[in-house]
Amino acid sequence: MDRHPDDKYPPIEPYEHGMLDVGDGNLVYWEACGNPAGRPALVVHGGPGSGCAPWPRRYFDPDRYRVILFDQRNCGRSTPHASDPATDLRHNTTDHLIADMERLRVHLGVETWVLLGWSWGSTLALAYAERHPERVGAMVIDSVTTSRRSEIDWLYRGASRFFPDAWDVFRAGVPEAASDATPDVLAAYARRTESPDPAVRARAAADWCAWEDAVLSLETYTGPPPFSGRPDRARQAMVRICAHYFSHGAWLEEGQLLRDAGRLAGIPGALVHGRLDMGGPLTTAWELAKAWPDAELTVIGDAGHLGGAATTRAVLAALDGFGG
C-alpha cells in the first residue's frame, strides 16, 4: 500500500477488539487492525502505564500486517484503572505483563509475531522475547531502555545535572523521602499516588509530569507537553504505574536483559535511538547492539527520546523489511 504524505501509512481502524480476562480481577483491552491473514505484529506501548494510542497502527503496511495493540494492566481501556486509588497494583508487575502478552497470543491464535516497542515498551518487549524467544519472529525497538536501576537513576536523578532547577521542584514534591536517593524519592511518589486525598494524588502527578517534561524540554515537538498535557485520568494512572514499577526496579535483576541477550540469538532486530535522548542516553542501545548480534542499531543524530522524521523513517523501513 502507498504511504501517506507524512511517510506513515494511512489511518486504519480495528476490525475486532475485546477485553481479555487475565486473572486477579483484571481485564486487558486489545484490538486488531490491518489484514487478518497478514503477519502478526504486537505493539508494546511505553510508560509504563501510558496505554496504546491509534498512531502506532500507521507504522505497519495494513496489507501485509495483522497489527495487534493492547493496553497493559490498569491503564488505557484496561480495567480496573490505576487512576482509582482503590485499584490494587500488587498484581501488576513485569512478570504479570509478560504472562498477559503470552495469554493474548494464545487467545488470538498467533504462533509467532513481530514486536514493536519503544521506551518502557522496549524493556517489556525484550523481557518477553528473552522469556519466549520461540514466539518472536523479529523485533523493532525505538528509544531503547532495559530499565536497569542505573537507567532509572539517570532519568529521575542523574539528569538533574542538566536541569537542577526542575529537579529541585521534583524533589521538593516529596519532602518526606528519606534521602535524595532515587529509590527513596520514587517510593515516596508511589505512596502519594495512592493517597485517599485527591489533591495529594493530583499534586504528585503534576510534579512528576513536570519533571518528565523538563527532561524532554530540549526536544522539538508540537502540541501540549508530552506528559503534563495528557488528560487527568490518563496522567494519574501513568504516574502511579511508573512510580510503582520504577521504585521496584521493574522487578528485574540489575542488568538482566543485557545479561540474557544471548537468548535473542536468531531473532532479527532493528534498534533505533536518538543520539540526543536525555531521558535514555544512547549507552544502553549501544550495549544491547553488542550483546545481540542479530540486531542492527541505527543512531539518529538529531533526535531525542520523542524521535522525529528520521526516526519514523527508520522504524517504517525496519517494519517494511520484516513484513514478509
PDB file of C-alpha atoms in Angstrom:
ATOM      1  CA  MET A   1       0.000   0.000   0.000  1.00  0.00           C
ATOM      2  CA  ASP A   2       1.243   3.507  -0.776  1.00  0.00           C
ATOM      3  CA  ARG A   3       2.323   5.698   2.097  1.00  0.00           C
ATOM      4  CA  HIS A   4       0.647   8.858   3.339  1.00  0.00           C
ATOM      5  CA  PRO A   5       2.460  12.163   2.598  1.00  0.00           C
ATOM      6  CA  ASP A   6       3.846  12.196   6.177  1.00  0.00           C
ATOM      7  CA  ASP A   7       5.671   8.898   5.402  1.00  0.00           C
ATOM      8  CA  LYS A   8       3.426   6.750   7.566  1.00  0.00           C
ATOM      9  CA  TYR A   9       0.642   4.511   6.271  1.00  0.00           C
ATOM     10  CA  PRO A  10      -2.926   5.881   6.167  1.00  0.00           C
ATOM     11  CA  PRO A  11      -5.031   5.706   9.355  1.00  0.00           C
ATOM     12  CA  ILE A  12      -6.870   2.427   9.900  1.00  0.00           C
ATOM     13  CA  GLU A  13      -9.496   1.261  12.364  1.00  0.00           C
ATOM     14  CA  PRO A  14      -9.681  -2.053  14.230  1.00  0.00           C
ATOM     15  CA  TYR A  15     -11.644  -4.848  12.635  1.00  0.00           C
ATOM     16  CA  GLU A  16     -12.047  -6.549  16.025  1.00  0.00           C
ATOM     17  CA  HIS A  17     -11.391  -5.810  19.680  1.00  0.00           C
ATOM     18  CA  GLY A  18     -12.107  -7.267  23.075  1.00  0.00           C
ATOM     19  CA  MET A  19     -11.366  -7.485  26.772  1.00  0.00           C
ATOM     20  CA  LEU A  20      -9.170 -10.413  27.827  1.00  0.00           C
ATOM     21  CA  ASP A  21      -9.589 -11.797  31.336  1.00  0.00           C
ATOM     22  CA  VAL A  22      -6.025 -12.189  32.622  1.00  0.00           C
ATOM     23  CA  GLY A  23      -6.943 -13.110  36.178  1.00  0.00           C
ATOM     24  CA  ASP A  24      -6.721 -11.295  39.515  1.00  0.00           C
ATOM     25  CA  GLY A  25      -9.813  -9.292  38.515  1.00  0.00           C
ATOM     26  CA  ASN A  26      -8.010  -7.670  35.566  1.00  0.00           C
ATOM     27  CA  LEU A  27      -9.374  -7.254  32.039  1.00  0.00           C
ATOM     28  CA  VAL A  28      -6.898  -6.212  29.316  1.00  0.00           C
ATOM     29  CA  TYR A  29      -8.148  -4.337  26.264  1.00  0.00           C
ATOM     30  CA  TRP A  30      -6.876  -5.485  22.859  1.00  0.00           C
ATOM     31  CA  GLU A  31      -7.601  -4.667  19.228  1.00  0.00           C
ATOM     32  CA  ALA A  32      -6.541  -5.927  15.808  1.00  0.00           C
ATOM     33  CA  CYS A  33      -6.127  -3.889  12.600  1.00  0.00           C
ATOM     34  CA  GLY A  34      -4.920  -4.425   9.051  1.00  0.00           C
ATOM     35  CA  ASN A  35      -5.011  -7.758   7.264  1.00  0.00           C
ATOM     36  CA  PRO A  36      -6.408 -10.663   9.342  1.00  0.00           C
ATOM     37  CA  ALA A  37      -4.252 -13.011   7.222  1.00  0.00           C
ATOM     38  CA  GLY A  38      -1.144 -10.827   7.463  1.00  0.00           C
ATOM     39  CA  ARG A  39       1.980 -11.325   9.536  1.00  0.00           C
ATOM     40  CA  PRO A  40       1.022 -10.823  13.189  1.00  0.00           C
ATOM     41  CA  ALA A  41       2.689  -7.934  14.998  1.00  0.00           C
ATOM     42  CA  LEU A  42       2.243  -6.775  18.587  1.00  0.00           C
ATOM     43  CA  VAL A  43       2.607  -3.145  19.658  1.00  0.00           C
ATOM     44  CA  VAL A  44       4.098  -2.854  23.159  1.00  0.00           C
ATOM     45  CA  HIS A  45       3.446   0.664  24.414  1.00  0.00           C
ATOM     46  CA  GLY A  46       5.612   2.807  26.628  1.00  0.00           C
ATOM     47  CA  GLY A  47       5.074   4.268  30.038  1.00  0.00           C
ATOM     48  CA  PRO A  48       4.689   2.041  31.879  1.00  0.00           C
ATOM     49  CA  GLY A  49       1.062   2.962  32.123  1.00  0.00           C
ATOM     50  CA  SER A  50       0.660   5.178  29.071  1.00  0.00           C
ATOM     51  CA  GLY A  51      -1.816   2.969  27.243  1.00  0.00           C
ATOM     52  CA  CYS A  52      -1.805   2.474  23.499  1.00  0.00           C
ATOM     53  CA  ALA A  53      -2.954   5.148  21.036  1.00  0.00           C
ATOM     54  CA  PRO A  54      -4.043   4.911  17.382  1.00  0.00           C
ATOM     55  CA  TRP A  55      -0.813   6.355  15.933  1.00  0.00           C
ATOM     56  CA  PRO A  56       1.327   3.154  16.070  1.00  0.00           C
ATOM     57  CA  ARG A  57      -1.105   1.456  13.672  1.00  0.00           C
ATOM     58  CA  ARG A  58       0.259   3.696  10.922  1.00  0.00           C
ATOM     59  CA  TYR A  59       3.756   2.204  11.102  1.00  0.00           C
ATOM     60  CA  PHE A  60       2.525  -1.042   9.552  1.00  0.00           C
ATOM     61  CA  ASP A  61       1.574  -1.824   5.970  1.00  0.00           C
ATOM     62  CA  PRO A  62      -2.077  -2.817   6.525  1.00  0.00           C
ATOM     63  CA  ASP A  63      -1.967  -5.142   3.509  1.00  0.00           C
ATOM     64  CA  ARG A  64       0.899  -7.191   4.984  1.00  0.00           C
ATOM     65  CA  TYR A  65       0.421  -6.998   8.744  1.00  0.00           C
ATOM     66  CA  ARG A  66      -2.146  -8.140  11.269  1.00  0.00           C
ATOM     67  CA  VAL A  67      -1.477  -5.389  13.823  1.00  0.00           C
ATOM     68  CA  ILE A  68      -2.404  -6.170  17.429  1.00  0.00           C
ATOM     69  CA  LEU A  69      -2.403  -3.479  20.103  1.00  0.00           C
ATOM     70  CA  PHE A  70      -3.202  -3.780  23.794  1.00  0.00           C
ATOM     71  CA  ASP A  71      -3.380  -1.632  26.911  1.00  0.00           C
ATOM     72  CA  GLN A  72      -1.178  -3.030  29.647  1.00  0.00           C
ATOM     73  CA  ARG A  73      -2.777  -3.761  33.011  1.00  0.00           C
ATOM     74  CA  ASN A  74      -4.634  -0.930  34.755  1.00  0.00           C
ATOM     75  CA  CYS A  75      -4.165   1.728  32.060  1.00  0.00           C
ATOM     76  CA  GLY A  76      -5.818   2.878  28.852  1.00  0.00           C
ATOM     77  CA  ARG A  77      -9.036   0.926  28.379  1.00  0.00           C
ATOM     78  CA  SER A  78      -7.981  -1.962  30.622  1.00  0.00           C
ATOM     79  CA  THR A  79      -9.770  -2.359  33.933  1.00  0.00           C
ATOM     80  CA  PRO A  80      -9.666  -1.705  36.826  1.00  0.00           C
ATOM     81  CA  HIS A  81      -7.937   1.634  36.174  1.00  0.00           C
ATOM     82  CA  ALA A  82      -4.925   2.809  38.151  1.00  0.00           C
ATOM     83  CA  SER A  83      -6.309   6.343  38.436  1.00  0.00           C
ATOM     84  CA  ASP A  84      -8.634   4.927  41.099  1.00  0.00           C
ATOM     85  CA  PRO A  85      -6.597   4.609  44.327  1.00  0.00           C
ATOM     86  CA  ALA A  86      -8.728   1.608  45.271  1.00  0.00           C
ATOM     87  CA  THR A  87      -7.227  -0.342  42.360  1.00  0.00           C
ATOM     88  CA  ASP A  88      -4.737  -2.853  43.742  1.00  0.00           C
ATOM     89  CA  LEU A  89      -1.437  -2.874  41.821  1.00  0.00           C
ATOM     90  CA  ARG A  90       0.015  -5.891  43.613  1.00  0.00           C
ATOM     91  CA  HIS A  91      -0.791  -7.999  40.552  1.00  0.00           C
ATOM     92  CA  ASN A  92       0.829  -5.567  38.124  1.00  0.00           C
ATOM     93  CA  THR A  93       4.496  -6.458  37.652  1.00  0.00           C
ATOM     94  CA  THR A  94       6.759  -7.198  34.689  1.00  0.00           C
ATOM     95  CA  ASP A  95       6.107 -10.925  35.083  1.00  0.00           C
ATOM     96  CA  HIS A  96       2.356 -10.307  35.021  1.00  0.00           C
ATOM     97  CA  LEU A  97       2.648  -8.270  31.810  1.00  0.00           C
ATOM     98  CA  ILE A  98       4.762 -10.961  30.134  1.00  0.00           C
ATOM     99  CA  ALA A  99       2.115 -13.533  31.068  1.00  0.00           C
ATOM    100  CA  ASP A 100      -0.610 -11.245  29.701  1.00  0.00           C
ATOM    101  CA  MET A 101       1.178 -10.976  26.353  1.00  0.00           C
ATOM    102  CA  GLU A 102       1.516 -14.736  26.142  1.00  0.00           C
ATOM    103  CA  ARG A 103      -2.130 -15.233  27.100  1.00  0.00           C
ATOM    104  CA  LEU A 104      -3.138 -12.751  24.395  1.00  0.00           C
ATOM    105  CA  ARG A 105      -1.025 -14.607  21.822  1.00  0.00           C
ATOM    106  CA  VAL A 106      -2.762 -17.874  22.618  1.00  0.00           C
ATOM    107  CA  HIS A 107      -6.196 -16.217  22.687  1.00  0.00           C
ATOM    108  CA  LEU A 108      -5.670 -14.795  19.179  1.00  0.00           C
ATOM    109  CA  GLY A 109      -4.168 -17.982  17.762  1.00  0.00           C
ATOM    110  CA  VAL A 110      -0.799 -16.434  16.916  1.00  0.00           C
ATOM    111  CA  GLU A 111       2.212 -18.729  16.526  1.00  0.00           C
ATOM    112  CA  THR A 112       4.905 -16.048  16.274  1.00  0.00           C
ATOM    113  CA  TRP A 113       4.764 -12.280  15.996  1.00  0.00           C
ATOM    114  CA  VAL A 114       6.850  -9.221  15.298  1.00  0.00           C
ATOM    115  CA  LEU A 115       7.252  -6.956  18.325  1.00  0.00           C
ATOM    116  CA  LEU A 116       7.333  -3.168  18.143  1.00  0.00           C
ATOM    117  CA  GLY A 117       8.216  -1.445  21.410  1.00  0.00           C
ATOM    118  CA  TRP A 118       9.502   1.946  22.487  1.00  0.00           C
ATOM    119  CA  SER A 119      10.784   3.386  25.755  1.00  0.00           C
ATOM    120  CA  TRP A 120       9.338   1.208  28.570  1.00  0.00           C
ATOM    121  CA  GLY A 121       7.790  -0.898  25.805  1.00  0.00           C
ATOM    122  CA  SER A 122      11.290  -1.839  24.669  1.00  0.00           C
ATOM    123  CA  THR A 123      12.045  -3.159  28.167  1.00  0.00           C
ATOM    124  CA  LEU A 124       8.852  -5.213  28.202  1.00  0.00           C
ATOM    125  CA  ALA A 125       9.354  -6.470  24.628  1.00  0.00           C
ATOM    126  CA  LEU A 126      12.898  -7.578  25.470  1.00  0.00           C
ATOM    127  CA  ALA A 127      11.773  -9.258  28.679  1.00  0.00           C
ATOM    128  CA  TYR A 128       9.040 -11.139  26.792  1.00  0.00           C
ATOM    129  CA  ALA A 129      11.369 -12.151  23.968  1.00  0.00           C
ATOM    130  CA  GLU A 130      14.009 -13.458  26.367  1.00  0.00           C
ATOM    131  CA  ARG A 131      11.328 -15.485  28.156  1.00  0.00           C
ATOM    132  CA  HIS A 132       9.642 -16.746  24.943  1.00  0.00           C
ATOM    133  CA  PRO A 133      12.186 -16.446  22.100  1.00  0.00           C
ATOM    134  CA  GLU A 134      10.417 -19.139  20.076  1.00  0.00           C
ATOM    135  CA  ARG A 135       7.370 -16.848  19.807  1.00  0.00           C
ATOM    136  CA  VAL A 136       9.188 -13.820  18.397  1.00  0.00           C
ATOM    137  CA  GLY A 137       9.900 -13.580  14.673  1.00  0.00           C
ATOM    138  CA  ALA A 138      11.520 -10.134  14.672  1.00  0.00           C
ATOM    139  CA  MET A 139      11.738  -7.020  16.839  1.00  0.00           C
ATOM    140  CA  VAL A 140      11.804  -3.279  16.239  1.00  0.00           C
ATOM    141  CA  ILE A 141      12.804  -1.231  19.271  1.00  0.00           C
ATOM    142  CA  ASP A 142      12.798   2.553  19.366  1.00  0.00           C
ATOM    143  CA  SER A 143      14.207   4.657  22.240  1.00  0.00           C
ATOM    144  CA  VAL A 144      15.876   1.620  23.760  1.00  0.00           C
ATOM    145  CA  THR A 145      15.649   1.021  27.504  1.00  0.00           C
ATOM    146  CA  THR A 146      16.257  -2.006  29.702  1.00  0.00           C
ATOM    147  CA  SER A 147      15.092  -0.345  32.946  1.00  0.00           C
ATOM    148  CA  ARG A 148      18.281  -1.073  34.826  1.00  0.00           C
ATOM    149  CA  ARG A 149      18.402   0.722  38.150  1.00  0.00           C
ATOM    150  CA  SER A 150      21.264   2.753  36.712  1.00  0.00           C
ATOM    151  CA  GLU A 151      18.971   3.907  33.877  1.00  0.00           C
ATOM    152  CA  ILE A 152      16.164   4.710  36.311  1.00  0.00           C
ATOM    153  CA  ASP A 153      18.619   6.633  38.483  1.00  0.00           C
ATOM    154  CA  TRP A 154      19.725   8.660  35.471  1.00  0.00           C
ATOM    155  CA  LEU A 155      16.173   9.587  34.481  1.00  0.00           C
ATOM    156  CA  TYR A 156      14.968  10.531  37.950  1.00  0.00           C
ATOM    157  CA  ARG A 157      18.145  11.992  39.457  1.00  0.00           C
ATOM    158  CA  GLY A 158      21.199  11.943  37.195  1.00  0.00           C
ATOM    159  CA  ALA A 159      19.669  14.214  34.573  1.00  0.00           C
ATOM    160  CA  SER A 160      19.406  16.867  37.303  1.00  0.00           C
ATOM    161  CA  ARG A 161      22.914  17.993  36.356  1.00  0.00           C
ATOM    162  CA  PHE A 162      21.278  19.475  33.254  1.00  0.00           C
ATOM    163  CA  PHE A 163      18.013  20.535  34.905  1.00  0.00           C
ATOM    164  CA  PRO A 164      18.854  21.326  38.555  1.00  0.00           C
ATOM    165  CA  ASP A 165      16.016  23.821  38.891  1.00  0.00           C
ATOM    166  CA  ALA A 166      13.398  21.316  37.709  1.00  0.00           C
ATOM    167  CA  TRP A 167      14.855  18.547  39.887  1.00  0.00           C
ATOM    168  CA  ASP A 168      14.696  20.732  42.972  1.00  0.00           C
ATOM    169  CA  VAL A 169      10.962  21.131  42.361  1.00  0.00           C
ATOM    170  CA  PHE A 170      10.570  17.396  41.729  1.00  0.00           C
ATOM    171  CA  ARG A 171      12.459  16.536  44.929  1.00  0.00           C
ATOM    172  CA  ALA A 172      10.523  19.115  46.946  1.00  0.00           C
ATOM    173  CA  GLY A 173       7.305  17.352  45.944  1.00  0.00           C
ATOM    174  CA  VAL A 174       8.127  14.554  48.413  1.00  0.00           C
ATOM    175  CA  PRO A 175       9.798  16.173  51.418  1.00  0.00           C
ATOM    176  CA  GLU A 176       9.115  13.022  53.417  1.00  0.00           C
ATOM    177  CA  ALA A 177      11.531  10.958  51.243  1.00  0.00           C
ATOM    178  CA  ALA A 178      14.277   9.580  53.480  1.00  0.00           C
ATOM    179  CA  SER A 179      17.056  10.867  51.208  1.00  0.00           C
ATOM    180  CA  ASP A 180      17.808  12.110  47.707  1.00  0.00           C
ATOM    181  CA  ALA A 181      18.454   8.518  46.613  1.00  0.00           C
ATOM    182  CA  THR A 182      16.298   7.593  43.643  1.00  0.00           C
ATOM    183  CA  PRO A 183      14.556   4.603  45.311  1.00  0.00           C
ATOM    184  CA  ASP A 184      13.535   6.783  48.267  1.00  0.00           C
ATOM    185  CA  VAL A 185      12.191   9.587  46.073  1.00  0.00           C
ATOM    186  CA  LEU A 186      10.278   7.234  43.767  1.00  0.00           C
ATOM    187  CA  ALA A 187       8.844   5.228  46.667  1.00  0.00           C
ATOM    188  CA  ALA A 188       7.601   8.461  48.216  1.00  0.00           C
ATOM    189  CA  TYR A 189       5.888   9.408  44.959  1.00  0.00           C
ATOM    190  CA  ALA A 190       4.385   5.908  44.752  1.00  0.00           C
ATOM    191  CA  ARG A 191       2.851   6.362  48.208  1.00  0.00           C
ATOM    192  CA  ARG A 192       1.440   9.770  47.271  1.00  0.00           C
ATOM    193  CA  THR A 193      -0.218   8.399  44.129  1.00  0.00           C
ATOM    194  CA  GLU A 194      -2.175   6.019  46.376  1.00  0.00           C
ATOM    195  CA  SER A 195      -3.311   8.691  48.832  1.00  0.00           C
ATOM    196  CA  PRO A 196      -7.048   8.818  49.599  1.00  0.00           C
ATOM    197  CA  ASP A 197      -6.793  12.603  49.198  1.00  0.00           C
ATOM    198  CA  PRO A 198      -7.390  13.517  45.527  1.00  0.00           C
ATOM    199  CA  ALA A 199      -5.444  16.771  45.944  1.00  0.00           C
ATOM    200  CA  VAL A 200      -2.347  14.850  47.068  1.00  0.00           C
ATOM    201  CA  ARG A 201      -2.640  12.493  44.100  1.00  0.00           C
ATOM    202  CA  ALA A 202      -3.131  15.358  41.657  1.00  0.00           C
ATOM    203  CA  ARG A 203      -0.131  17.275  43.018  1.00  0.00           C
ATOM    204  CA  ALA A 204       2.099  14.192  42.808  1.00  0.00           C
ATOM    205  CA  ALA A 205       1.068  13.568  39.201  1.00  0.00           C
ATOM    206  CA  ALA A 206       1.660  17.203  38.274  1.00  0.00           C
ATOM    207  CA  ASP A 207       5.115  17.310  39.874  1.00  0.00           C
ATOM    208  CA  TRP A 208       6.140  14.021  38.276  1.00  0.00           C
ATOM    209  CA  CYS A 209       4.993  15.094  34.804  1.00  0.00           C
ATOM    210  CA  ALA A 210       6.673  18.493  35.137  1.00  0.00           C
ATOM    211  CA  TRP A 211       9.979  16.700  35.729  1.00  0.00           C
ATOM    212  CA  GLU A 212       9.467  14.317  32.796  1.00  0.00           C
ATOM    213  CA  ASP A 213       8.637  17.283  30.552  1.00  0.00           C
ATOM    214  CA  ALA A 214      11.754  19.125  31.724  1.00  0.00           C
ATOM    215  CA  VAL A 215      13.964  16.198  30.708  1.00  0.00           C
ATOM    216  CA  LEU A 216      12.432  16.357  27.207  1.00  0.00           C
ATOM    217  CA  SER A 217      12.405  20.147  27.039  1.00  0.00           C
ATOM    218  CA  LEU A 218      15.362  20.390  24.657  1.00  0.00           C
ATOM    219  CA  GLU A 219      13.470  18.387  22.032  1.00  0.00           C
ATOM    220  CA  THR A 220      11.222  19.802  19.331  1.00  0.00           C
ATOM    221  CA  TYR A 221       7.582  18.747  19.396  1.00  0.00           C
ATOM    222  CA  THR A 222       4.186  20.196  18.577  1.00  0.00           C
ATOM    223  CA  GLY A 223       1.087  20.225  20.719  1.00  0.00           C
ATOM    224  CA  PRO A 224       0.773  20.064  24.506  1.00  0.00           C
ATOM    225  CA  PRO A 225       3.644  18.960  26.776  1.00  0.00           C
ATOM    226  CA  PRO A 226       4.262  15.200  26.344  1.00  0.00           C
ATOM    227  CA  PHE A 227       3.414  14.323  29.953  1.00  0.00           C
ATOM    228  CA  SER A 228       1.619  17.261  31.576  1.00  0.00           C
ATOM    229  CA  GLY A 229      -0.642  17.635  28.541  1.00  0.00           C
ATOM    230  CA  ARG A 230      -2.345  14.272  28.994  1.00  0.00           C
ATOM    231  CA  PRO A 231      -5.933  14.004  30.239  1.00  0.00           C
ATOM    232  CA  ASP A 232      -6.109  13.935  34.036  1.00  0.00           C
ATOM    233  CA  ARG A 233      -7.279  10.316  34.367  1.00  0.00           C
ATOM    234  CA  ALA A 234      -4.590   9.010  31.995  1.00  0.00           C
ATOM    235  CA  ARG A 235      -1.909  11.142  33.632  1.00  0.00           C
ATOM    236  CA  GLN A 236      -2.712   9.907  37.125  1.00  0.00           C
ATOM    237  CA  ALA A 237      -2.701   6.264  36.029  1.00  0.00           C
ATOM    238  CA  MET A 238       0.603   6.634  34.182  1.00  0.00           C
ATOM    239  CA  VAL A 239       2.357   8.327  37.106  1.00  0.00           C
ATOM    240  CA  ARG A 240       1.047   5.794  39.604  1.00  0.00           C
ATOM    241  CA  ILE A 241       2.155   2.843  37.466  1.00  0.00           C
ATOM    242  CA  CYS A 242       5.530   4.447  36.645  1.00  0.00           C
ATOM    243  CA  ALA A 243       6.258   5.079  40.321  1.00  0.00           C
ATOM    244  CA  HIS A 244       5.093   1.550  41.175  1.00  0.00           C
ATOM    245  CA  TYR A 245       7.411  -0.032  38.596  1.00  0.00           C
ATOM    246  CA  PHE A 246      10.486   2.116  38.905  1.00  0.00           C
ATOM    247  CA  SER A 247      10.533   2.177  42.703  1.00  0.00           C
ATOM    248  CA  HIS A 248      10.829  -1.619  42.430  1.00  0.00           C
ATOM    249  CA  GLY A 249      13.446  -1.660  39.658  1.00  0.00           C
ATOM    250  CA  ALA A 250      10.754  -3.066  37.338  1.00  0.00           C
ATOM    251  CA  TRP A 251      11.173  -6.381  39.192  1.00  0.00           C
ATOM    252  CA  LEU A 252      14.250  -7.138  37.077  1.00  0.00           C
ATOM    253  CA  GLU A 253      17.697  -8.125  38.273  1.00  0.00           C
ATOM    254  CA  GLU A 254      20.174  -5.357  37.570  1.00  0.00           C
ATOM    255  CA  GLY A 255      21.435  -5.789  34.006  1.00  0.00           C
ATOM    256  CA  GLN A 256      19.236  -8.844  33.450  1.00  0.00           C
ATOM    257  CA  LEU A 257      18.081  -8.007  29.940  1.00  0.00           C
ATOM    258  CA  LEU A 258      21.601  -7.276  28.689  1.00  0.00           C
ATOM    259  CA  ARG A 259      22.989 -10.319  30.501  1.00  0.00           C
ATOM    260  CA  ASP A 260      20.420 -12.601  28.850  1.00  0.00           C
ATOM    261  CA  ALA A 261      20.519 -11.023  25.383  1.00  0.00           C
ATOM    262  CA  GLY A 262      22.068 -14.237  24.075  1.00  0.00           C
ATOM    263  CA  ARG A 263      18.578 -15.744  24.271  1.00  0.00           C
ATOM    264  CA  LEU A 264      17.661 -13.479  21.362  1.00  0.00           C
ATOM    265  CA  ALA A 265      20.084 -15.249  19.023  1.00  0.00           C
ATOM    266  CA  GLY A 266      18.424 -15.871  15.678  1.00  0.00           C
ATOM    267  CA  ILE A 267      15.793 -13.151  16.147  1.00  0.00           C
ATOM    268  CA  PRO A 268      16.434 -10.289  13.716  1.00  0.00           C
ATOM    269  CA  GLY A 269      16.183  -6.922  15.409  1.00  0.00           C
ATOM    270  CA  ALA A 270      16.245  -3.252  14.494  1.00  0.00           C
ATOM    271  CA  LEU A 271      17.257  -0.793  17.219  1.00  0.00           C
ATOM    272  CA  VAL A 272      16.576   2.904  16.635  1.00  0.00           C
ATOM    273  CA  HIS A 273      17.839   5.513  19.080  1.00  0.00           C
ATOM    274  CA  GLY A 274      18.322   9.271  19.125  1.00  0.00           C
ATOM    275  CA  ARG A 275      21.810  10.468  19.988  1.00  0.00           C
ATOM    276  CA  LEU A 276      20.293  13.431  21.872  1.00  0.00           C
ATOM    277  CA  ASP A 277      17.985  11.334  24.067  1.00  0.00           C
ATOM    278  CA  MET A 278      18.285  12.905  27.531  1.00  0.00           C
ATOM    279  CA  GLY A 279      15.782  10.528  29.107  1.00  0.00           C
ATOM    280  CA  GLY A 280      17.579   7.391  27.962  1.00  0.00           C
ATOM    281  CA  PRO A 281      21.151   8.013  26.795  1.00  0.00           C
ATOM    282  CA  LEU A 282      22.500   6.069  23.820  1.00  0.00           C
ATOM    283  CA  THR A 283      24.709   3.848  26.006  1.00  0.00           C
ATOM    284  CA  THR A 284      22.002   1.256  26.591  1.00  0.00           C
ATOM    285  CA  ALA A 285      21.181   0.845  22.897  1.00  0.00           C
ATOM    286  CA  TRP A 286      24.895   0.575  22.127  1.00  0.00           C
ATOM    287  CA  GLU A 287      25.418  -2.117  24.754  1.00  0.00           C
ATOM    288  CA  LEU A 288      22.379  -4.068  23.601  1.00  0.00           C
ATOM    289  CA  ALA A 289      23.540  -3.995  19.972  1.00  0.00           C
ATOM    290  CA  LYS A 290      26.861  -5.511  21.046  1.00  0.00           C
ATOM    291  CA  ALA A 291      25.160  -8.206  23.137  1.00  0.00           C
ATOM    292  CA  TRP A 292      22.573  -9.112  20.444  1.00  0.00           C
ATOM    293  CA  PRO A 293      24.449  -9.952  17.229  1.00  0.00           C
ATOM    294  CA  ASP A 294      21.268 -10.281  15.140  1.00  0.00           C
ATOM    295  CA  ALA A 295      20.255  -6.682  15.855  1.00  0.00           C
ATOM    296  CA  GLU A 296      21.265  -3.622  13.846  1.00  0.00           C
ATOM    297  CA  LEU A 297      21.462  -0.248  15.577  1.00  0.00           C
ATOM    298  CA  THR A 298      20.526   2.947  13.751  1.00  0.00           C
ATOM    299  CA  VAL A 299      21.562   6.110  15.579  1.00  0.00           C
ATOM    300  CA  ILE A 300      19.566   9.212  14.638  1.00  0.00           C
ATOM    301  CA  GLY A 301      21.961  12.104  15.070  1.00  0.00           C
ATOM    302  CA  ASP A 302      19.483  14.924  15.586  1.00  0.00           C
ATOM    303  CA  ALA A 303      16.747  13.063  17.508  1.00  0.00           C
ATOM    304  CA  GLY A 304      15.922  12.704  21.179  1.00  0.00           C
ATOM    305  CA  HIS A 305      13.537  10.470  23.099  1.00  0.00           C
ATOM    306  CA  LEU A 306      10.487  11.647  21.156  1.00  0.00           C
ATOM    307  CA  GLY A 307      12.108  10.948  17.809  1.00  0.00           C
ATOM    308  CA  GLY A 308      11.268  12.813  14.645  1.00  0.00           C
ATOM    309  CA  ALA A 309      11.020  12.339  10.892  1.00  0.00           C
ATOM    310  CA  ALA A 310      14.264  10.368  10.594  1.00  0.00           C
ATOM    311  CA  THR A 311      13.271   8.103  13.483  1.00  0.00           C
ATOM    312  CA  THR A 312       9.909   7.452  11.852  1.00  0.00           C
ATOM    313  CA  ARG A 313      11.572   6.563   8.562  1.00  0.00           C
ATOM    314  CA  ALA A 314      13.941   4.131  10.284  1.00  0.00           C
ATOM    315  CA  VAL A 315      11.110   2.362  12.127  1.00  0.00           C
ATOM    316  CA  LEU A 316       8.992   2.182   8.965  1.00  0.00           C
ATOM    317  CA  ALA A 317      11.889   0.779   6.950  1.00  0.00           C
ATOM    318  CA  ALA A 318      12.523  -1.905   9.557  1.00  0.00           C
ATOM    319  CA  LEU A 319       8.875  -2.966   9.729  1.00  0.00           C
ATOM    320  CA  ASP A 320       8.610  -2.953   5.947  1.00  0.00           C
ATOM    321  CA  GLY A 321      11.624  -5.251   5.867  1.00  0.00           C
ATOM    322  CA  PHE A 322      10.079  -7.670   8.364  1.00  0.00           C
ATOM    323  CA  GLY A 323       6.615  -7.610   6.772  1.00  0.00           C
ATOM    324  CA  GLY A 324       7.150 -10.694   4.657  1.00  0.00           C
TER     325      GLY A 324
END
